[in-house]
Short mmCIF file of C-alpha atoms in Angstrom, two decimals:
data_model
loop_
_atom_site.label_atom_id
_atom_site.label_comp_id
_atom_site.label_asym_id
_atom_site.label_seq_id
_atom_site.Cartn_x
_atom_site.Cartn_y
_atom_site.Cartn_z
CA MET K 186 137.93 138.32 145.84
CA ILE K 187 138.29 140.01 148.58
CA ALA K 188 138.19 138.59 151.89
CA THR K 189 135.44 139.23 154.52
CA ASN K 190 135.84 137.38 157.19
CA ILE K 191 139.62 136.72 158.95
CA ARG K 192 139.69 133.00 157.74
CA ASP K 193 140.09 133.87 154.16
CA LEU K 194 141.94 136.62 154.81
CA ILE K 195 144.77 134.83 156.85
CA GLN K 196 144.86 132.06 154.47
CA ASP K 197 145.35 134.11 151.62
CA TRP K 198 148.25 135.81 153.88
CA ASP K 199 149.55 132.55 154.51
CA GLU K 200 149.62 131.15 151.00
CA ARG K 201 151.57 134.61 149.93
CA ASN K 202 153.85 134.39 152.69
CA ILE K 203 152.71 137.87 154.82
CA LEU K 204 151.29 135.71 157.89
CA LEU K 205 154.31 134.76 160.49
CA ARG K 206 152.66 131.61 162.12
CA ILE K 207 153.68 131.31 166.28
CA LYS K 208 154.01 127.49 166.73
CA LYS K 209 155.53 127.84 170.57
CA GLU K 210 153.28 128.27 173.18
CA VAL K 211 152.70 131.80 174.37
CA ASP K 212 151.52 133.06 177.66
CA PRO K 213 148.58 135.95 177.08
CA ARG K 214 150.14 137.32 180.10
CA TYR K 215 152.69 140.02 179.17
CA GLU K 216 154.48 137.41 176.34
CA LEU K 217 151.82 137.42 173.61
CA GLY K 218 151.69 141.23 173.77
CA ALA K 219 155.46 141.62 173.62
CA ILE K 220 155.73 140.03 170.52
CA ILE K 221 152.70 141.81 168.91
CA ASN K 222 154.78 145.04 170.01
CA PHE K 223 158.15 143.78 169.04
CA LYS K 224 156.95 144.57 165.02
CA LYS K 225 154.73 147.79 166.57
CA GLY K 226 151.62 145.98 165.27
CA ARG K 227 152.74 145.67 161.75
CA GLN K 228 153.03 141.95 161.43
CA PRO K 229 150.47 139.87 160.86
CA PHE K 230 150.97 137.12 163.52
CA LEU K 231 148.94 133.86 163.87
CA PHE K 232 149.74 132.74 167.36
CA GLU K 233 148.89 128.77 166.84
CA LYS K 234 149.26 127.86 170.94
CA VAL K 235 147.94 130.03 173.59
CA LYS K 236 148.85 129.18 176.82
CA GLY K 237 145.75 127.46 178.88
CA TYR K 238 143.56 127.54 175.72
CA ASP K 239 142.63 125.36 172.54
CA ALA K 240 141.75 128.32 170.47
CA PRO K 241 144.72 130.46 168.42
CA LEU K 242 145.01 134.31 168.62
CA ILE K 243 145.30 136.43 165.38
CA ALA K 244 147.14 139.72 165.50
CA GLY K 245 148.71 142.71 163.46
CA LEU K 246 146.19 142.50 160.81
CA GLY K 247 145.49 146.38 160.00
CA GLY K 248 149.00 148.14 161.67
CA GLU K 249 150.51 148.01 158.07
CA ARG K 250 149.57 150.82 155.06
CA GLU K 251 150.28 148.51 152.39
CA LEU K 252 148.63 145.46 153.86
CA MET K 253 145.57 147.70 155.17
CA ALA K 254 145.03 148.28 151.58
CA ASP K 255 145.77 144.87 150.21
CA SER K 256 142.76 143.78 152.39
CA LEU K 257 140.68 146.28 150.75
CA GLY K 258 141.95 145.13 146.98
CA ILE K 259 143.41 148.67 146.37
CA ARG K 260 146.67 149.96 146.26
CA THR K 261 148.05 152.44 149.25
CA SER K 262 147.72 155.41 146.95
CA GLN K 263 144.00 154.82 146.55
CA LEU K 264 143.13 154.63 150.24
CA THR K 265 142.22 158.03 151.00
CA GLU K 266 139.84 158.24 148.35
CA LYS K 267 138.37 154.43 148.81
CA ILE K 268 137.60 156.06 152.48
CA ILE K 269 135.65 159.22 151.38
CA GLN K 270 134.14 157.27 148.62
CA SER K 271 132.98 154.78 150.63
CA ILE K 272 131.46 156.89 153.44
CA VAL K 273 129.54 158.79 150.35
CA ASN K 274 128.22 155.74 148.79
CA PRO K 275 127.87 152.98 151.48
CA ILE K 276 126.51 149.52 150.60
CA PRO K 277 123.73 148.24 152.91
CA THR K 278 124.32 145.24 154.83
CA ARG K 279 122.27 141.57 154.14
CA GLU K 280 120.82 140.07 157.08
CA VAL K 281 120.24 136.61 157.60
CA THR K 282 118.79 133.94 159.32
CA THR K 283 121.81 132.47 161.22
CA GLY K 284 125.42 132.77 160.40
CA PRO K 285 128.75 130.58 161.56
CA VAL K 286 128.87 133.00 164.81
CA HIS K 287 126.03 131.24 165.82
CA ASP K 288 127.63 127.97 165.74
CA ASN K 289 127.91 127.97 169.07
CA ILE K 290 125.57 129.98 171.88
CA VAL K 291 126.71 130.03 175.71
CA MET K 292 123.99 131.54 178.19
CA PRO K 293 124.80 132.68 181.77
CA PRO K 294 126.31 131.47 184.32
CA PHE K 295 129.64 131.97 182.40
CA ALA K 296 133.34 133.07 182.98
CA ILE K 297 134.49 134.68 179.41
CA ASP K 298 137.91 133.86 180.55
CA ASP K 299 137.05 130.02 180.18
CA MET K 300 136.64 130.03 176.77
CA MET K 301 138.85 132.63 175.08
CA ALA K 302 142.16 134.18 176.18
CA ILE K 303 142.16 137.80 177.21
CA PRO K 304 145.81 139.29 177.36
CA THR K 305 147.28 141.70 180.09
CA TYR K 306 149.68 143.87 178.25
CA ASN K 307 151.51 146.05 180.32
CA GLU K 308 153.40 145.08 183.54
CA LYS K 309 150.99 148.46 185.40
CA ASP K 310 147.77 147.71 183.53
CA GLY K 311 144.94 146.86 186.07
CA GLY K 312 144.45 143.28 184.75
CA LYS K 313 143.06 141.38 181.52
CA TYR K 314 141.49 143.77 178.80
CA PHE K 315 139.71 143.58 175.52
CA VAL K 316 141.10 146.13 173.21
CA SER K 317 139.97 144.55 169.56
CA GLY K 318 136.73 144.77 170.09
CA VAL K 319 134.51 146.28 167.64
CA MET K 320 131.51 147.24 169.86
CA VAL K 321 127.93 147.72 167.94
CA VAL K 322 125.07 150.52 169.03
CA LYS K 323 122.20 151.42 167.39
CA ASP K 324 121.43 154.82 166.80
CA PRO K 325 119.10 156.09 169.27
CA ASP K 326 117.05 158.40 167.03
CA GLY K 327 115.37 155.36 165.47
CA SER K 328 116.93 156.03 161.97
CA GLY K 329 118.34 152.01 162.27
CA ASN K 330 121.94 152.88 161.82
CA ARG K 331 124.55 151.03 163.80
CA TYR K 332 127.46 152.87 165.10
CA THR K 333 130.78 150.58 165.84
CA SER K 334 133.60 151.66 167.72
CA ILE K 335 136.68 150.30 169.35
CA ARG K 336 136.30 150.36 173.38
CA ARG K 337 138.73 148.94 176.05
CA ILE K 338 137.03 146.64 178.47
CA TRP K 339 138.82 145.45 181.77
CA PHE K 340 137.30 142.18 182.21
CA MET K 341 136.07 141.71 186.05
CA GLY K 342 135.73 138.33 186.04
CA GLY K 343 132.63 135.83 185.49
CA ASN K 344 130.50 138.22 182.58
CA ARG K 345 131.38 141.22 183.66
CA GLY K 346 133.47 144.38 182.96
CA ALA K 347 134.14 147.80 182.71
CA VAL K 348 133.98 149.59 180.08
CA VAL K 349 135.90 153.17 178.76
CA ILE K 350 133.53 155.47 176.49
CA THR K 351 135.82 158.17 175.22
CA SER K 352 133.13 158.85 172.65
CA GLN K 353 130.81 162.39 173.37
CA GLU K 354 127.88 160.80 171.40
CA LEU K 355 127.83 157.42 172.91
CA MET K 356 128.52 158.37 176.39
CA GLN K 357 125.50 161.14 175.96
CA GLN K 358 123.34 158.33 174.80
CA PHE K 359 124.17 156.22 177.82
CA LEU K 360 123.39 158.73 180.15
CA GLN K 361 120.23 159.84 178.65
CA LEU K 362 119.21 155.87 179.11
CA GLU K 363 120.25 156.08 182.34
CA LYS K 364 118.40 159.30 183.13
CA MET K 365 115.10 156.41 182.79
CA ASP K 366 117.21 154.02 184.74
CA LYS K 367 117.49 151.87 181.35
CA PRO K 368 121.00 150.19 180.08
CA LEU K 369 122.32 150.66 176.63
CA VAL K 370 122.14 147.56 174.56
CA VAL K 371 125.75 146.66 172.73
CA ALA K 372 127.29 143.71 171.02
CA VAL K 373 131.38 143.40 170.95
CA MET K 374 132.25 141.49 167.83
CA LEU K 375 136.00 139.81 167.68
CA GLY K 376 137.94 138.38 164.55
CA VAL K 377 137.10 140.76 161.98
CA VAL K 378 138.60 141.91 158.91
CA PRO K 379 140.34 145.30 159.05
CA ALA K 380 137.77 146.83 156.91
CA VAL K 381 135.32 146.54 159.97
CA VAL K 382 138.00 148.49 162.69
CA LEU K 383 138.59 150.87 159.68
CA SER K 384 135.12 151.97 159.51
CA SER K 385 134.55 152.11 163.35
CA GLN K 386 136.85 155.00 163.16
CA ILE K 387 134.67 157.17 161.30
CA PRO K 388 133.24 159.96 163.60
CA THR K 389 129.91 159.99 164.69
CA HIS K 390 129.27 163.59 164.95
CA LEU K 391 130.47 164.33 161.53
CA TYR K 392 129.18 161.65 159.04
CA HIS K 393 126.15 159.99 160.99
CA VAL K 394 126.58 156.98 158.36
CA ASP K 395 125.35 153.07 159.72
CA LYS K 396 129.25 152.08 159.64
CA LEU K 397 129.05 148.37 159.30
CA ASN K 398 127.63 149.80 155.74
CA VAL K 399 130.86 151.55 155.15
CA ALA K 400 132.81 148.63 155.90
CA GLY K 401 130.71 146.92 153.10
CA ALA K 402 131.58 149.81 150.55
CA LEU K 403 135.32 149.52 151.76
CA LEU K 404 135.19 145.50 150.69
CA GLY K 405 133.17 146.15 147.52
CA GLN K 406 130.31 143.82 148.61
CA PRO K 407 126.97 143.49 151.26
CA LEU K 408 128.31 142.08 154.54
CA GLU K 409 125.89 139.81 156.11
CA THR K 410 124.43 140.07 159.37
CA VAL K 411 122.60 138.08 162.21
CA LYS K 412 120.58 139.09 164.93
CA CYS K 413 122.00 138.74 168.29
CA LYS K 414 120.69 136.23 170.78
CA THR K 415 119.60 138.11 173.85
CA VAL K 416 119.69 142.01 172.50
CA ASP K 417 118.56 143.91 169.66
CA ILE K 418 121.57 144.36 167.88
CA ASP K 419 122.57 143.08 164.66
CA VAL K 420 125.94 141.52 164.23
CA LEU K 421 128.37 140.21 161.42
CA ALA K 422 127.47 136.60 160.55
CA GLU K 423 130.95 135.74 159.91
CA ALA K 424 132.43 136.89 162.99
CA GLU K 425 134.57 134.91 164.98
CA ILE K 426 133.17 135.66 168.73
CA VAL K 427 130.33 138.24 169.88
CA LEU K 428 129.81 139.38 173.58
CA GLU K 429 126.49 140.69 174.00
CA GLY K 430 125.23 142.42 176.93
CA LYS K 431 123.94 146.14 178.57
CA ILE K 432 125.93 148.95 180.18
CA LEU K 433 124.57 149.20 183.37
CA PRO K 434 122.75 152.49 184.48
CA HIS K 435 124.02 154.03 188.00
CA GLU K 436 126.96 151.31 188.22
CA ARG K 437 130.79 152.30 188.17
CA VAL K 438 133.39 150.71 189.17
CA ASP K 439 137.36 152.06 189.10
CA GLU K 440 139.45 151.24 186.32
CA GLY K 441 143.23 151.06 185.07
CA PRO K 442 145.77 152.07 185.33
CA PHE K 443 146.24 151.38 181.37
CA GLY K 444 148.95 151.81 178.74
CA GLU K 445 147.39 154.28 176.76
CA VAL K 446 148.01 155.21 173.14
CA GLY K 447 150.29 157.72 173.65
CA GLY K 448 152.38 155.71 175.19
CA TYR K 449 151.56 156.94 178.85
CA TYR K 450 149.45 154.89 181.65
CA GLY K 451 146.22 156.54 181.77
CA GLU K 452 144.64 157.46 185.67
CA ILE K 453 142.17 154.73 187.65
CA LEU K 454 138.72 156.39 186.96
CA PRO K 455 135.46 155.15 187.82
CA GLN K 456 133.88 153.90 184.66
CA PRO K 457 130.56 151.62 183.60
CA VAL K 458 129.90 148.60 183.86
CA ILE K 459 128.97 145.96 181.18
CA GLU K 460 127.13 142.63 182.03
CA PHE K 461 127.18 139.91 179.01
CA SER K 462 124.18 137.88 178.66
CA ALA K 463 125.43 135.59 176.25
CA VAL K 464 128.51 134.79 174.01
CA THR K 465 128.23 133.09 170.57
CA TYR K 466 131.31 131.55 168.56
CA ARG K 467 132.08 129.61 165.59
CA ASN K 468 133.39 126.46 165.57
CA SER K 469 137.07 126.28 166.05
CA PHE K 470 137.16 129.61 166.49
CA ILE K 471 139.92 132.16 166.26
CA ASN K 472 140.42 134.80 169.02
CA GLN K 473 141.89 138.44 168.23
CA ALA K 474 143.83 140.82 170.32
CA LEU K 475 146.34 144.06 169.40
CA PHE K 476 148.94 145.63 171.45
CA PRO K 477 147.74 149.26 172.87
CA GLY K 478 149.89 151.95 171.32
CA SER K 479 150.56 149.73 168.32
CA ASP K 480 150.56 150.80 164.80
CA GLU K 481 147.27 148.67 164.49
CA GLU K 482 145.67 151.14 166.84
CA LYS K 483 146.88 154.04 165.45
CA LEU K 484 146.52 153.35 161.59
CA PRO K 485 142.97 152.92 161.47
CA THR K 486 142.41 156.01 163.40
CA SER K 487 145.46 157.78 161.22
CA LEU K 488 143.48 156.65 157.80
CA ILE K 489 140.11 157.95 158.84
CA LYS K 490 141.58 161.77 159.96
CA GLU K 491 143.34 161.47 156.76
CA ALA K 492 140.34 161.33 154.76
CA THR K 493 138.86 164.39 157.02
CA LEU K 494 141.56 166.21 156.69
CA PHE K 495 142.05 165.85 152.97
CA SER K 496 138.36 166.80 151.84
CA THR K 497 138.79 169.87 154.53
CA VAL K 498 142.38 171.19 153.12
CA ARG K 499 141.30 170.84 149.58
CA GLN K 500 137.92 173.62 150.33
CA SER K 501 140.64 176.17 151.04
CA VAL K 502 143.69 175.10 149.14
CA ARG K 503 142.74 173.12 145.66
CA ASN K 504 146.15 172.60 144.75
CA VAL K 505 146.34 169.80 148.44
CA LYS K 506 147.98 166.33 146.96
CA ALA K 507 148.11 164.47 149.90
CA VAL K 508 147.97 164.36 153.80
CA HIS K 509 149.41 161.81 156.53
CA ILE K 510 148.64 161.89 160.47
CA THR K 511 151.58 160.36 161.82
CA SER K 512 152.37 157.34 164.05
CA GLY K 513 154.90 158.94 165.95
CA GLY K 514 152.05 161.80 166.75
CA THR K 515 149.82 158.96 168.35
CA GLY K 516 147.93 158.52 164.81
CA ARG K 517 145.86 161.95 165.80
CA LEU K 518 148.19 164.81 167.04
CA HIS K 519 150.89 165.51 163.97
CA GLY K 520 149.78 166.43 160.45
CA ILE K 521 151.97 166.53 157.23
CA ILE K 522 150.45 168.26 154.25
CA GLN K 523 151.73 167.93 150.37
CA ILE K 524 150.60 170.99 148.42
CA ASP K 525 151.56 172.09 144.79
CA LYS K 526 152.51 175.19 146.04
CA LYS K 527 151.17 178.31 143.57
CA THR K 528 151.25 181.25 145.80
CA GLU K 529 152.80 182.42 149.27
CA GLY K 530 149.82 181.73 151.43
CA ASP K 531 149.05 178.39 150.55
CA GLY K 532 151.11 176.81 153.25
CA LYS K 533 149.63 179.08 155.94
CA GLN K 534 146.47 178.71 154.65
CA ALA K 535 146.69 174.87 154.60
CA ALA K 536 147.73 174.70 158.08
CA LEU K 537 144.70 176.76 159.05
CA ALA K 538 142.56 174.27 157.12
CA ALA K 539 143.67 171.43 158.97
CA PHE K 540 143.22 173.06 162.51
CA ALA K 541 140.26 174.23 161.57
CA SER K 542 139.13 170.67 160.72
CA ASP K 543 140.53 168.41 163.44
CA ARG K 544 140.68 169.36 167.09
CA ASP K 545 143.06 166.78 168.35
CA LEU K 546 146.08 168.04 166.10
CA LYS K 547 148.94 170.11 167.40
CA HIS K 548 151.49 170.42 165.01
CA VAL K 549 151.18 170.38 161.34
CA VAL K 550 153.84 170.71 158.84
CA VAL K 551 153.39 171.81 154.87
CA VAL K 552 155.34 170.73 152.46
CA ASN K 553 155.93 170.72 148.37
CA ASP K 554 154.63 168.18 146.37
CA ASP K 555 158.56 166.96 145.85
CA VAL K 556 158.58 166.13 149.40
CA ASN K 557 157.44 161.93 150.60
CA ILE K 558 154.92 162.62 153.05
CA TYR K 559 155.13 159.10 154.62
CA ASP K 560 159.09 159.05 155.04
CA PRO K 561 160.14 161.13 158.14
CA GLU K 562 163.95 161.92 156.91
CA ASP K 563 162.44 163.59 153.87
CA VAL K 564 159.86 165.89 156.02
CA GLU K 565 163.14 166.36 158.75
CA TRP K 566 165.01 167.32 155.42
CA ALA K 567 162.60 169.98 154.08
CA ILE K 568 162.13 171.21 157.23
CA ALA K 569 166.17 171.81 157.80
CA THR K 570 166.68 173.29 154.27
CA ARG K 571 163.55 175.30 153.34
CA CYS K 572 162.11 176.44 156.65
CA GLN K 573 163.34 179.71 158.58
CA ALA K 574 161.54 179.86 161.53
CA ASP K 575 160.78 183.34 162.33
CA GLN K 576 159.57 183.75 158.91
CA ASP K 577 157.54 180.14 158.13
CA VAL K 578 156.73 178.98 161.50
CA PHE K 579 153.48 180.10 163.49
CA ILE K 580 151.64 179.32 167.06
CA VAL K 581 148.22 179.67 167.20
CA PRO K 582 148.04 181.13 171.27
CA GLY K 583 145.22 179.57 173.52
CA ALA K 584 144.16 176.88 171.36
CA LYS K 585 143.66 173.55 172.52
#
């Protein structure tokens, strides 16, 4: 049976010696993040003792390609097709009246960091951050679709934070409500399985699907949801923690700096304020974190981009075999395409199709089907022995 909650997944991976338990006490300020980052977010860790807190903390669940596939009950080679089919054939969630996430309900006044550890990751970060929470919002068009995404939240103290909205669609939704002096109602889920994080990376502007339904399809079964206590949002009944709240209109605070996915500190910028109206959590809850810029952040984005890229390139070059968005390219900027070359123009056609499909791509390498696109040395060997720069490299000037 495929695990639909992190407790079952932890038990499974613990029994199979995949999970590493850290029994020594760790400090959520720098130390915890350093341990996660030592394995680049690819190793599942369960921190049993977090300094100042009773709750254990899980990290590294979704940063390794083979383990991501394992969590979905499939082989690594099936990931792209599984994602495509799950987007096309989602499985609707099933609403229940109550669930474990409502074992405990806390109303204001409260301070979130009294209940759970909120790590500080990098030396120059502006403070404590939530970076693994899956934010849930409703589609404003009345379709009932729920859109999920990972949004970093700088903890300001008490029940408030500053949220960074990079999605154009979500920002547009917020700004439209702001013009009417209304807040954007949200919920943030912590302690969820990799499929939920993976589906949250599906671009809304391309697919307009309910991402929790896609997560159900990835897991092969409907996920149970419950209504939040203070906002009109559905959340996963088996999430470990849910923060309910509203992004407030006409209020901004300076947020940052923060160590970004690209490996550099982002600048200080004004960001909207989120105010939490309730915290709900399971009995003996398990907290969750990821290290910013690690493979646990990059891989879900890469996998979704690969599915989109494969579908797009296949329309122009039917003999495409596989695509790979690399971790070294921050999970966004560099793509490798494997084709069964039939004619001299196939490689260039595949590259052009790739650039047209994804505005983030900066560099694309196209190789034959005897090259392992997941092995950087094999790709480098192909470039070194099969590429003549004046004939085989082309640049599209003026493109972003």
